[in-house]
């Protein structure tokens, strides 16, 4: 030290007040204290800056939202804004200034194109934004990347469709004359498996449309490199219970390679009020599917759970399925997939389910009635509806006053007997499921839905041109028109649960 710092070599630019820091003598205790007081706050400030810096540092919370796209309109989610006066849906979807997702400021999610498997959903819908936006973004959170929306009615209106078309991964297909002409050439019309549903009104007509749309969805999914496809209605949510990190992507990633199709049992919403407005965030109680219940529990509590209705479930009970996209894949009704060349290898999931929010709003009675032109007679409703409860609901909605309809709804749909609820919860017939409710509520409070609406209304592309689906359907019609099993079993329609009549001789 003496040779390098001698008196003949003074330090350059010494500080008058800090000379002892640069000297060769060991620092005194007072100098050490001064150093600590000076540099400790600076170090803490630098550390805090690094923690809050958003440039390229990922944390476990942002990684939970593994998506290939940045959600649109999220850059100014937490800024004060004025919503357009012509956008009534903004108030319905709501917005909060509370930063419920503090780690998701600006929603600049990491781009990960290699996320596997790639999952898509196809649907046929006429729902408005208050239902469709929560449905889309919830499924984005659990791992779905592409959506093929075949829209009619409200969903096809300009104020709704221009919002949907701004969302990355969402493909809106309108029911145009060109679409109908292309679908009229589909192979499905020459097959026997869907023939018994042709040329019938209401639910039967919808069932055929769903199959034609699912067929087109397969082609679009293959073009986009998707690996799995589901068909869901916009009143249904996938509940990937049993998967790692509550992820549909992780659930399907763990499916063995030899499995072609996985079957989700459906759970049915059990509402506890007659004034539900937003089922996804207001309903937490569901009735379990009979496949997820012990035989003695199901049949032993059948009458209590049915409450005078035609069946254990109000509507369908045969679940939905997800199919691995591969050659010769085809729909097999709105609930299943099949293959023209082989019998698919199907695996039933023991925990995961589809949550079906059926008749969860009182207005569902009249909305279903208004979509069907059948006469409210027992004979005519059989031509229009496949399930008994739908038939009874249509007759009530068509022949009763509002007060009578509400009374019928309270007796048949709303659960108000707290003792019965508690008993069936203990038996496992009813169950509480909160995760979808929490996810959607957090998305709403973070301003996700209202920001998408506002961004679409403020964008320069206010005039949306309906795109012709011709390019997407062309390959569908050219795909393997010869060969295959043309005598396949009939498509699977919505089916009810097993009734007590099926177990007259069963001993428990």
Coordinates of C-alpha atoms in Angstrom, one line a residue:
X1 CA 0.0 0.0 0.0
X2 CA 2.9 2.5 0.8
X3 CA 4.4 2.0 -2.6
X4 CA 1.2 2.7 -4.5
X5 CA -0.1 5.6 -2.3
X6 CA 3.0 7.5 -1.3
X7 CA 3.2 11.1 -0.3
X8 CA 4.9 11.9 -3.6
X9 CA 1.8 10.7 -5.4
X10 CA -1.2 12.6 -4.0
X11 CA -4.8 11.5 -4.8
X12 CA -6.4 13.3 -7.7
X13 CA -9.4 15.6 -6.9
X14 CA -9.6 14.8 -3.2
X15 CA -12.7 15.9 -1.4
X16 CA -12.1 18.2 1.5
X17 CA -14.8 16.7 3.7
X18 CA -14.1 13.1 2.7
X19 CA -10.2 13.1 2.7
X20 CA -10.0 10.4 5.4
X21 CA -12.0 8.0 3.2
X22 CA -9.2 8.1 0.6
X23 CA -6.3 7.9 2.9
X24 CA -4.3 4.8 3.5
X25 CA -5.2 4.8 7.2
X26 CA -8.0 2.5 8.3
X27 CA -11.4 4.3 8.6
X28 CA -12.5 5.4 12.0
X29 CA -15.7 4.2 13.6
X30 CA -17.3 7.5 12.9
X31 CA -16.4 7.2 9.2
X32 CA -17.9 3.8 9.0
X33 CA -21.1 5.1 10.5
X34 CA -21.1 8.0 8.0
X35 CA -20.7 5.5 5.2
X36 CA -23.6 3.4 6.4
X37 CA -25.9 6.3 6.8
X38 CA -25.0 7.6 3.4
X39 CA -25.1 4.5 1.2
X40 CA -27.9 2.4 3.0
X41 CA -30.8 4.6 1.8
X42 CA -29.3 4.8 -1.7
X43 CA -29.1 1.0 -1.8
X44 CA -32.6 0.6 -0.6
X45 CA -33.9 3.1 -3.1
X46 CA -32.1 1.3 -6.0
X47 CA -33.5 -2.1 -4.8
X48 CA -37.1 -0.7 -4.7
X49 CA -36.7 0.8 -8.2
X50 CA -35.6 -2.6 -9.5
X51 CA -38.6 -4.3 -7.9
X52 CA -41.1 -1.9 -9.5
X53 CA -39.4 -1.7 -12.8
X54 CA -41.6 -3.3 -15.5
X55 CA -38.9 -3.8 -18.2
X56 CA -38.5 -7.5 -18.8
X57 CA -38.9 -8.8 -15.3
X58 CA -41.6 -11.5 -15.0
X59 CA -43.1 -12.7 -11.8
X60 CA -45.2 -15.7 -10.9
X61 CA -48.5 -13.8 -11.1
X62 CA -48.0 -12.6 -14.6
X63 CA -46.9 -16.0 -15.7
X64 CA -50.2 -17.4 -14.4
X65 CA -51.8 -15.6 -17.4
X66 CA -49.9 -17.5 -20.1
X67 CA -51.4 -16.2 -23.3
X68 CA -50.0 -15.7 -26.8
X69 CA -51.6 -12.2 -27.1
X70 CA -51.7 -9.0 -25.2
X71 CA -55.3 -8.2 -24.3
X72 CA -56.5 -5.3 -26.3
X73 CA -57.2 -1.9 -24.7
X74 CA -55.4 -2.7 -21.5
X75 CA -52.7 0.1 -21.7
X76 CA -55.0 2.7 -20.2
X77 CA -57.1 0.4 -18.0
X78 CA -56.4 2.4 -14.8
X79 CA -56.5 5.8 -16.4
X80 CA -59.5 8.1 -16.0
X81 CA -61.6 8.0 -19.1
X82 CA -65.0 9.1 -20.4
X83 CA -67.0 6.4 -22.0
X84 CA -68.9 7.0 -25.2
X85 CA -72.6 7.9 -24.6
X86 CA -73.7 5.4 -27.2
X87 CA -72.1 2.4 -25.5
X88 CA -74.7 1.2 -23.0
X89 CA -72.8 -2.1 -22.5
X90 CA -70.0 -0.3 -20.6
X91 CA -72.2 0.3 -17.6
X92 CA -73.4 -3.3 -17.7
X93 CA -69.8 -4.6 -17.7
X94 CA -68.7 -2.1 -15.1
X95 CA -65.3 -0.7 -14.2
X96 CA -63.5 -0.2 -11.0
X97 CA -60.6 2.2 -10.2
X98 CA -59.4 -0.4 -7.7
X99 CA -56.2 -2.1 -8.9
X100 CA -57.4 -5.7 -8.1
X101 CA -54.6 -7.1 -10.2
X102 CA -51.6 -4.9 -9.2
X103 CA -49.2 -7.1 -11.1
X104 CA -51.1 -6.8 -14.3
X105 CA -50.7 -3.0 -14.9
X106 CA -50.8 -2.4 -18.7
X107 CA -51.4 -6.1 -19.3
X108 CA -48.1 -6.4 -21.2
X109 CA -48.0 -10.2 -21.0
X110 CA -44.9 -12.2 -22.2
X111 CA -45.2 -13.5 -25.7
X112 CA -44.8 -17.3 -25.6
X113 CA -45.7 -18.8 -29.0
X114 CA -44.5 -22.2 -27.9
X115 CA -47.2 -22.8 -25.3
X116 CA -48.7 -26.2 -25.8
X117 CA -51.2 -27.5 -26.4
X118 CA -53.0 -24.9 -28.5
X119 CA -56.7 -25.0 -27.6
X120 CA -59.7 -23.4 -29.3
X121 CA -63.5 -23.2 -28.7
X122 CA -66.2 -23.0 -31.3
X123 CA -69.7 -21.7 -30.4
X124 CA -73.0 -20.6 -32.0
X125 CA -74.3 -17.7 -30.1
X126 CA -76.8 -14.8 -30.1
X127 CA -75.7 -13.4 -26.7
X128 CA -74.7 -9.9 -25.9
X129 CA -71.4 -8.6 -24.6
X130 CA -72.4 -8.8 -20.9
X131 CA -72.3 -12.6 -21.3
X132 CA -69.8 -13.1 -24.2
X133 CA -66.9 -11.0 -22.9
X134 CA -66.6 -12.7 -19.5
X135 CA -67.0 -16.0 -21.2
X136 CA -64.1 -15.3 -23.6
X137 CA -61.7 -13.8 -21.2
X138 CA -62.3 -16.4 -18.5
X139 CA -61.3 -19.1 -21.0
X140 CA -58.3 -17.0 -22.1
X141 CA -57.1 -17.1 -18.5
X142 CA -57.3 -20.9 -18.3
X143 CA -55.5 -21.4 -21.5
X144 CA -57.7 -21.1 -24.6
X145 CA -56.2 -19.1 -27.4
X146 CA -58.6 -19.1 -30.3
X147 CA -62.4 -18.7 -30.5
X148 CA -64.6 -19.3 -33.5
X149 CA -67.9 -17.4 -32.9
X150 CA -70.8 -18.1 -35.3
X151 CA -73.0 -15.2 -34.5
X152 CA -76.7 -14.3 -35.0
X153 CA -79.1 -11.9 -33.4
X154 CA -77.7 -9.6 -30.8
X155 CA -74.2 -11.1 -31.2
X156 CA -74.2 -10.1 -34.9
X157 CA -75.3 -6.5 -34.3
X158 CA -72.8 -3.8 -35.1
X159 CA -72.3 -2.6 -31.5
X160 CA -71.5 -6.2 -30.3
X161 CA -69.6 -7.6 -33.3
X162 CA -67.2 -4.7 -33.7
X163 CA -66.1 -5.3 -30.1
X164 CA -65.7 -9.0 -30.6
X165 CA -63.6 -8.5 -33.7
X166 CA -61.0 -6.4 -31.9
X167 CA -60.1 -9.2 -29.5
X168 CA -57.0 -11.2 -30.6
X169 CA -57.8 -14.8 -31.2
X170 CA -61.5 -14.2 -31.7
X171 CA -62.9 -15.0 -35.2
X172 CA -66.4 -13.8 -35.8
X173 CA -68.4 -15.7 -38.5
X174 CA -71.7 -14.2 -39.6
X175 CA -74.7 -16.2 -40.8
X176 CA -74.7 -14.7 -44.3
X177 CA -76.2 -16.0 -47.5
X178 CA -72.8 -17.1 -48.6
X179 CA -72.3 -19.1 -45.5
X180 CA -75.6 -20.9 -45.8
X181 CA -74.8 -21.7 -49.5
X182 CA -71.5 -23.2 -48.6
X183 CA -72.9 -25.1 -45.7
X184 CA -75.7 -26.5 -47.9
X185 CA -72.9 -28.3 -49.8
X186 CA -71.5 -29.9 -46.7
X187 CA -71.0 -33.7 -46.5
X188 CA -73.2 -33.8 -43.4
X189 CA -76.4 -33.6 -45.5
X190 CA -75.5 -36.8 -47.1
X191 CA -74.7 -38.7 -43.9
X192 CA -77.2 -40.7 -41.8
X193 CA -75.9 -39.8 -38.4
X194 CA -77.6 -36.4 -38.3
X195 CA -80.5 -37.1 -40.6
X196 CA -83.2 -37.5 -38.0
X197 CA -82.7 -33.9 -36.9
X198 CA -83.1 -32.3 -40.4
X199 CA -86.0 -30.0 -41.3
X200 CA -87.4 -29.6 -37.8
X201 CA -88.0 -26.3 -35.9
X202 CA -86.4 -24.6 -32.9
X203 CA -83.9 -26.8 -30.9
X204 CA -83.6 -29.3 -33.8
X205 CA -82.8 -26.5 -36.3
X206 CA -80.2 -25.1 -33.8
X207 CA -78.7 -28.6 -33.3
X208 CA -78.1 -28.9 -37.1
X209 CA -76.6 -25.4 -37.3
X210 CA -74.3 -26.2 -34.5
X211 CA -73.0 -29.3 -36.2
X212 CA -72.4 -27.4 -39.5
X213 CA -70.6 -24.7 -37.6
X214 CA -68.5 -27.3 -35.7
X215 CA -67.5 -28.8 -39.0
X216 CA -66.3 -25.4 -40.2
X217 CA -64.6 -24.8 -36.9
X218 CA -62.5 -27.9 -37.4
X219 CA -61.2 -26.6 -40.7
X220 CA -60.4 -23.1 -39.3
X221 CA -58.7 -24.7 -36.2
X222 CA -56.5 -26.9 -38.4
X223 CA -55.5 -23.9 -40.5
X224 CA -54.5 -22.1 -37.3
X225 CA -52.4 -25.0 -35.9
X226 CA -54.8 -25.8 -33.1
X227 CA -54.4 -29.1 -31.3
X228 CA -57.7 -29.4 -29.3
X229 CA -61.2 -28.2 -30.0
X230 CA -64.2 -27.8 -27.7
X231 CA -67.8 -26.9 -28.6
X232 CA -69.3 -24.8 -25.8
X233 CA -72.3 -22.5 -25.5
X234 CA -71.8 -19.1 -24.0
X235 CA -73.6 -20.1 -20.8
X236 CA -71.0 -22.8 -20.1
X237 CA -67.6 -22.5 -18.5
X238 CA -64.9 -25.1 -18.4
X239 CA -63.9 -26.0 -14.8
X240 CA -60.5 -27.7 -14.9
X241 CA -60.6 -29.0 -11.4
X242 CA -57.8 -31.5 -10.7
X243 CA -55.4 -29.8 -13.1
X244 CA -52.2 -28.1 -12.1
X245 CA -52.6 -24.4 -11.6
X246 CA -56.3 -24.4 -12.6
X247 CA -55.3 -24.6 -16.2
X248 CA -57.2 -26.3 -19.1
X249 CA -53.9 -26.2 -21.0
X250 CA -52.2 -28.2 -18.3
X251 CA -55.2 -30.6 -18.1
X252 CA -55.1 -31.4 -21.8
X253 CA -51.3 -31.5 -21.8
X254 CA -51.4 -34.4 -19.4
X255 CA -53.8 -36.5 -21.6
X256 CA -52.1 -39.6 -23.0
X257 CA -51.2 -39.4 -26.6
X258 CA -53.4 -42.3 -27.6
X259 CA -56.5 -40.5 -26.4
X260 CA -58.6 -38.8 -29.1
X261 CA -61.3 -37.3 -27.0
X262 CA -61.9 -36.3 -23.3
X263 CA -65.3 -36.2 -21.8
X264 CA -66.3 -33.5 -19.3
X265 CA -69.3 -34.2 -17.1
X266 CA -71.5 -31.1 -16.7
X267 CA -72.6 -29.6 -13.5
X268 CA -75.8 -27.5 -13.5
X269 CA -76.3 -24.1 -11.8
X270 CA -78.6 -24.0 -8.8
X271 CA -79.6 -20.4 -8.3
X272 CA -80.7 -19.1 -4.9
X273 CA -82.4 -15.9 -6.0
X274 CA -84.8 -14.9 -8.7
X275 CA -83.1 -11.6 -9.5
X276 CA -79.8 -12.9 -10.8
X277 CA -78.3 -10.5 -13.4
X278 CA -74.8 -11.8 -14.0
X279 CA -74.8 -15.6 -13.4
X280 CA -71.0 -15.9 -13.8
X281 CA -70.3 -13.7 -10.8
X282 CA -73.5 -14.3 -8.8
X283 CA -73.9 -18.1 -8.9
X284 CA -71.7 -20.4 -6.8
X285 CA -73.9 -23.4 -6.2
X286 CA -74.1 -26.3 -8.6
X287 CA -75.7 -29.7 -8.8
X288 CA -73.2 -32.5 -9.5
X289 CA -73.5 -34.8 -12.4
X290 CA -74.7 -38.3 -11.6
X291 CA -71.4 -39.6 -13.0
X292 CA -69.5 -37.8 -10.2
X293 CA -71.7 -39.3 -7.5
X294 CA -72.0 -42.7 -5.8
X295 CA -74.9 -44.7 -7.2
X296 CA -76.7 -44.9 -3.8
X297 CA -76.3 -41.1 -3.1
X298 CA -77.7 -40.2 -6.6
X299 CA -80.7 -42.5 -6.5
X300 CA -81.3 -42.1 -2.8
X301 CA -81.7 -38.4 -3.1
X302 CA -83.2 -38.2 -6.5
X303 CA -86.6 -36.9 -5.5
X304 CA -85.2 -34.3 -3.2
X305 CA -82.9 -33.0 -5.8
X306 CA -85.5 -33.1 -8.6
X307 CA -88.0 -30.9 -6.7
X308 CA -91.0 -31.9 -8.9
X309 CA -89.2 -31.2 -12.2
X310 CA -89.2 -33.8 -15.0
X311 CA -85.7 -34.9 -14.3
X312 CA -82.7 -34.6 -11.9
X313 CA -81.2 -31.8 -14.1
X314 CA -83.4 -29.1 -15.7
X315 CA -81.7 -29.6 -19.1
X316 CA -79.0 -31.9 -20.5
X317 CA -76.8 -34.2 -18.4
X318 CA -74.5 -35.9 -20.9
X319 CA -71.7 -33.4 -20.7
X320 CA -69.4 -32.0 -23.4
X321 CA -66.2 -33.2 -24.9
X322 CA -62.9 -31.9 -26.2
X323 CA -61.3 -33.5 -29.3
X324 CA -57.8 -33.8 -30.5
X325 CA -57.6 -32.2 -33.9
X326 CA -56.7 -34.9 -36.5
X327 CA -57.6 -36.3 -39.9
X328 CA -61.2 -37.2 -40.5
X329 CA -62.5 -35.5 -37.3
X330 CA -66.1 -34.6 -37.4
X331 CA -68.8 -33.4 -35.0
X332 CA -71.2 -35.9 -33.5
X333 CA -73.9 -33.6 -32.2
X334 CA -73.3 -30.5 -30.1
X335 CA -72.0 -32.7 -27.2
X336 CA -69.5 -35.0 -28.8
X337 CA -66.9 -35.4 -31.6
X338 CA -66.3 -38.5 -33.8
X339 CA -64.2 -39.6 -36.7
X340 CA -65.1 -40.7 -40.2
X341 CA -62.4 -43.4 -40.3
X342 CA -62.3 -44.8 -36.8
X343 CA -63.9 -45.1 -33.4
X344 CA -62.2 -42.4 -31.2
X345 CA -60.5 -43.4 -28.0
X346 CA -62.4 -41.5 -25.3
X347 CA -61.3 -40.8 -21.8
X348 CA -63.7 -39.6 -19.1
X349 CA -62.4 -37.0 -16.6
X350 CA -63.0 -37.7 -13.0
X351 CA -62.8 -34.2 -11.6
X352 CA -62.9 -31.5 -14.3
X353 CA -66.4 -30.5 -15.5
X354 CA -68.5 -28.1 -17.6
X355 CA -70.4 -25.6 -15.5
X356 CA -73.8 -25.0 -17.2
X357 CA -75.6 -21.8 -16.1
X358 CA -79.0 -22.9 -17.4
X359 CA -82.2 -20.9 -16.6
X360 CA -80.0 -18.9 -14.1
X361 CA -81.9 -15.7 -14.9
X362 CA -85.7 -15.2 -14.8
X363 CA -85.5 -13.5 -18.2
X364 CA -84.3 -16.8 -19.7
X365 CA -87.9 -18.0 -19.7
X366 CA -89.1 -15.3 -22.1
X367 CA -85.9 -15.2 -24.2
X368 CA -86.1 -18.8 -25.0
X369 CA -89.8 -18.4 -25.8
X370 CA -89.1 -15.5 -28.2
X371 CA -86.6 -17.6 -30.2
X372 CA -89.2 -20.2 -31.1
X373 CA -92.4 -20.0 -33.1
X374 CA -94.1 -23.2 -31.9
X375 CA -97.6 -23.4 -30.4
X376 CA -97.7 -23.7 -26.6
X377 CA -99.3 -27.2 -26.7
X378 CA -97.9 -30.5 -25.4
X379 CA -98.1 -31.9 -28.9
X380 CA -96.4 -29.1 -30.7
X381 CA -93.6 -28.5 -28.2
X382 CA -92.4 -32.0 -28.8
X383 CA -91.6 -31.0 -32.4
X384 CA -89.5 -28.0 -31.1
X385 CA -87.7 -29.1 -27.9
X386 CA -85.8 -32.3 -27.0
X387 CA -86.0 -32.0 -23.2
X388 CA -89.0 -32.0 -21.0
X389 CA -88.1 -29.0 -18.9
X390 CA -87.6 -26.9 -22.0
X391 CA -91.1 -27.9 -23.1
X392 CA -92.7 -27.0 -19.8
X393 CA -90.9 -23.7 -19.6
X394 CA -92.0 -22.7 -23.1
X395 CA -95.6 -23.4 -22.3
X396 CA -95.5 -21.5 -19.0
X397 CA -93.8 -18.5 -20.7
X398 CA -96.3 -18.5 -23.5
X399 CA -99.5 -18.9 -21.5
X400 CA -99.0 -17.2 -18.1
X401 CA -98.8 -13.7 -16.7
X402 CA -95.5 -12.3 -15.4
X403 CA -96.6 -13.0 -11.8
X404 CA -97.5 -16.6 -12.7
X405 CA -94.2 -17.1 -14.5
X406 CA -92.2 -15.7 -11.6
X407 CA -94.1 -18.0 -9.1
X408 CA -93.4 -21.0 -11.3
X409 CA -89.7 -20.0 -11.6
X410 CA -89.4 -19.7 -7.9
X411 CA -90.9 -23.1 -7.3
X412 CA -89.1 -25.0 -10.0
X413 CA -85.7 -23.3 -10.4
X414 CA -84.8 -21.2 -7.4
X415 CA -83.5 -22.9 -4.3
X416 CA -84.8 -21.2 -1.1
X417 CA -85.0 -24.1 1.4
X418 CA -81.8 -23.6 3.4
X419 CA -82.2 -26.8 5.3
X420 CA -82.6 -28.8 2.1
X421 CA -79.6 -27.0 0.6
X422 CA -77.5 -27.8 3.6
X423 CA -78.5 -31.5 3.5
X424 CA -77.8 -31.9 -0.2
X425 CA -74.4 -30.1 0.2
X426 CA -73.5 -32.6 3.0
X427 CA -74.6 -35.5 0.7
X428 CA -72.5 -34.1 -2.1
X429 CA -75.4 -33.6 -4.5
X430 CA -74.9 -29.9 -4.4
X431 CA -71.4 -28.3 -4.3
X432 CA -69.9 -24.8 -4.1
X433 CA -67.5 -23.7 -6.8
X434 CA -66.0 -20.2 -6.5
X435 CA -63.0 -20.1 -8.7
X436 CA -64.7 -19.0 -12.0
X437 CA -66.7 -16.4 -10.1
X438 CA -63.5 -14.9 -8.5
X439 CA -61.6 -14.9 -11.8
X440 CA -64.4 -13.1 -13.7
X441 CA -65.1 -10.7 -10.9
X442 CA -61.4 -9.7 -10.8
X443 CA -61.3 -9.3 -14.5
X444 CA -64.3 -7.0 -14.3
X445 CA -63.0 -4.9 -11.4
X446 CA -59.7 -4.6 -13.3
X447 CA -61.6 -2.9 -16.1
X448 CA -60.8 -5.6 -18.7
X449 CA -64.3 -5.8 -20.2
X450 CA -65.1 -2.1 -20.2
X451 CA -61.7 -1.3 -21.7
X452 CA -62.3 -3.7 -24.6
X453 CA -65.7 -2.0 -25.2
X454 CA -64.3 1.5 -25.0
X455 CA -61.3 0.7 -27.2
X456 CA -63.5 -0.8 -29.9
X457 CA -65.8 2.3 -29.9
X458 CA -62.9 4.7 -30.0
X459 CA -61.0 2.8 -32.7
X460 CA -60.9 4.1 -36.3
X461 CA -62.4 0.9 -37.6
X462 CA -65.9 1.8 -36.5
X463 CA -67.4 0.3 -39.7
X464 CA -66.9 -3.5 -39.6
X465 CA -67.3 -5.3 -42.9
X466 CA -68.7 -8.7 -42.6
X467 CA -66.2 -11.2 -43.9
X468 CA -67.2 -13.9 -46.3
X469 CA -66.5 -17.4 -44.9
X470 CA -66.0 -18.8 -48.3
X471 CA -62.2 -19.2 -48.1
X472 CA -62.5 -21.1 -44.8
X473 CA -65.3 -23.4 -46.0
X474 CA -63.8 -24.3 -49.4
X475 CA -61.3 -26.8 -48.0
X476 CA -64.0 -28.2 -45.7
X477 CA -66.1 -29.2 -48.7
X478 CA -63.1 -30.7 -50.5
X479 CA -62.0 -32.8 -47.5
X480 CA -62.3 -36.6 -48.0
X481 CA -65.7 -36.8 -49.6
X482 CA -65.3 -40.4 -50.4
X483 CA -65.0 -43.4 -48.2
X484 CA -65.5 -43.5 -44.4
X485 CA -68.3 -45.0 -42.3
X486 CA -71.5 -43.5 -43.8
X487 CA -73.6 -45.7 -41.6
X488 CA -72.3 -44.2 -38.3
X489 CA -74.5 -44.1 -35.2
X490 CA -76.9 -41.2 -34.8
X491 CA -75.5 -38.0 -33.4
X492 CA -75.8 -37.6 -29.6
X493 CA -78.5 -35.1 -28.7
X494 CA -78.8 -33.4 -25.3
X495 CA -79.9 -36.2 -22.9
X496 CA -81.4 -36.3 -19.4
X497 CA -80.0 -38.0 -16.4
X498 CA -81.1 -41.6 -15.5
X499 CA -84.5 -41.5 -13.8
X500 CA -85.8 -43.6 -10.9
X501 CA -87.6 -45.8 -13.5
X502 CA -84.2 -47.2 -14.5
X503 CA -83.5 -48.7 -11.1
X504 CA -86.8 -50.3 -10.0
X505 CA -85.1 -53.5 -9.1
X506 CA -81.8 -52.0 -7.8
X507 CA -80.9 -52.9 -4.2
X508 CA -78.8 -50.5 -2.1

